[in-house]
CSV table of C-alpha atoms in Angstrom, one decimal:
chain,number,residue,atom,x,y,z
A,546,UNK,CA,0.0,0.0,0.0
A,547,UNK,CA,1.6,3.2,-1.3
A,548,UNK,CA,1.2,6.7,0.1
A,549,UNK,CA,0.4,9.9,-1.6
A,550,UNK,CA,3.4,12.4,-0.7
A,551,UNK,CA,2.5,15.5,-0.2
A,552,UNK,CA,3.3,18.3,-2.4
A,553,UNK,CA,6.7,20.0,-1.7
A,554,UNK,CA,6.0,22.7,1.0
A,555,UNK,CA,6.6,26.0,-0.5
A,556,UNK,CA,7.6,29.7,0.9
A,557,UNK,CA,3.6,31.1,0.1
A,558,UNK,CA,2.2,27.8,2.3
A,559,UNK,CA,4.7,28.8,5.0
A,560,UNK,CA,3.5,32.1,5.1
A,561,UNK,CA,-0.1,31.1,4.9
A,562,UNK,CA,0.1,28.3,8.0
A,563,UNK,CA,2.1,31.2,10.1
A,564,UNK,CA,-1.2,33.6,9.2
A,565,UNK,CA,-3.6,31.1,9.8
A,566,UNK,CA,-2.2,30.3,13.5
A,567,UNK,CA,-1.4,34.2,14.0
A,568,UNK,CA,-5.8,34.8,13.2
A,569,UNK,CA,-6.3,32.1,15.7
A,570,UNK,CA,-4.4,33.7,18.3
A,571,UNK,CA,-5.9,37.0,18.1
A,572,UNK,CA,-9.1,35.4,18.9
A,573,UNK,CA,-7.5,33.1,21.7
A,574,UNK,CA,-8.3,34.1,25.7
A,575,UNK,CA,-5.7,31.8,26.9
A,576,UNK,CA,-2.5,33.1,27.4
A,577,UNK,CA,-0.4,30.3,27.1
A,578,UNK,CA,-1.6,28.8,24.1
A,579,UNK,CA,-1.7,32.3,22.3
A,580,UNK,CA,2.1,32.8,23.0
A,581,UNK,CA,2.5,29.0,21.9
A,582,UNK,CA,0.7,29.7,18.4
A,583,UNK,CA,2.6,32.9,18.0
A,584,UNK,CA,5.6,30.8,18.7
A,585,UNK,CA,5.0,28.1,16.2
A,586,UNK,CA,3.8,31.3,13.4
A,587,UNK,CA,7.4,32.9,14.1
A,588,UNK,CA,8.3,28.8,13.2
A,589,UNK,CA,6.7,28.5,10.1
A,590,UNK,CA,8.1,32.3,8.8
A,591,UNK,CA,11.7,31.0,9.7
A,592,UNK,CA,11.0,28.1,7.6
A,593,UNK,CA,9.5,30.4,4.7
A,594,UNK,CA,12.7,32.8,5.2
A,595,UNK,CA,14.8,29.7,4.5
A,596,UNK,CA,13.0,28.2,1.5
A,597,UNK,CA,12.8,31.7,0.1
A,598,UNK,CA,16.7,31.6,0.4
A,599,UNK,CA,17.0,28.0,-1.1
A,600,UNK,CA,15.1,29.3,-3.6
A,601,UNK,CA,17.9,32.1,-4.6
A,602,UNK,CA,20.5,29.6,-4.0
């Protein structure tokens, strides 16, 4: 039984998970889990800034 790969992640989807989490922490009462999502936003921009690099390379 194969598995579909998924497609190659790009700098746009990186960007666009790190907005996704970033609306859902504006709307987040919890403190904690607002500075984790923020956290793991910053996360996906480092890995856009780096496939935007590969991408020069």
């Amino acid at each position: 039984m194969s598995r579909e790969q998924p497609p190659p992640m790009t700098p746009e989807a990186a960007i666009e998970n790190a907005a996704r989490l970033l609306r859902h922490a504006e709307g987040e009462t919890n403190l904690v889990l607002m500075e984790r999502l923020d956290d793991l936003a910053g996360s996906w921009l480092g890995m856009a800034n780096l496939l935007m690099e590969r991408e020069r390379a």
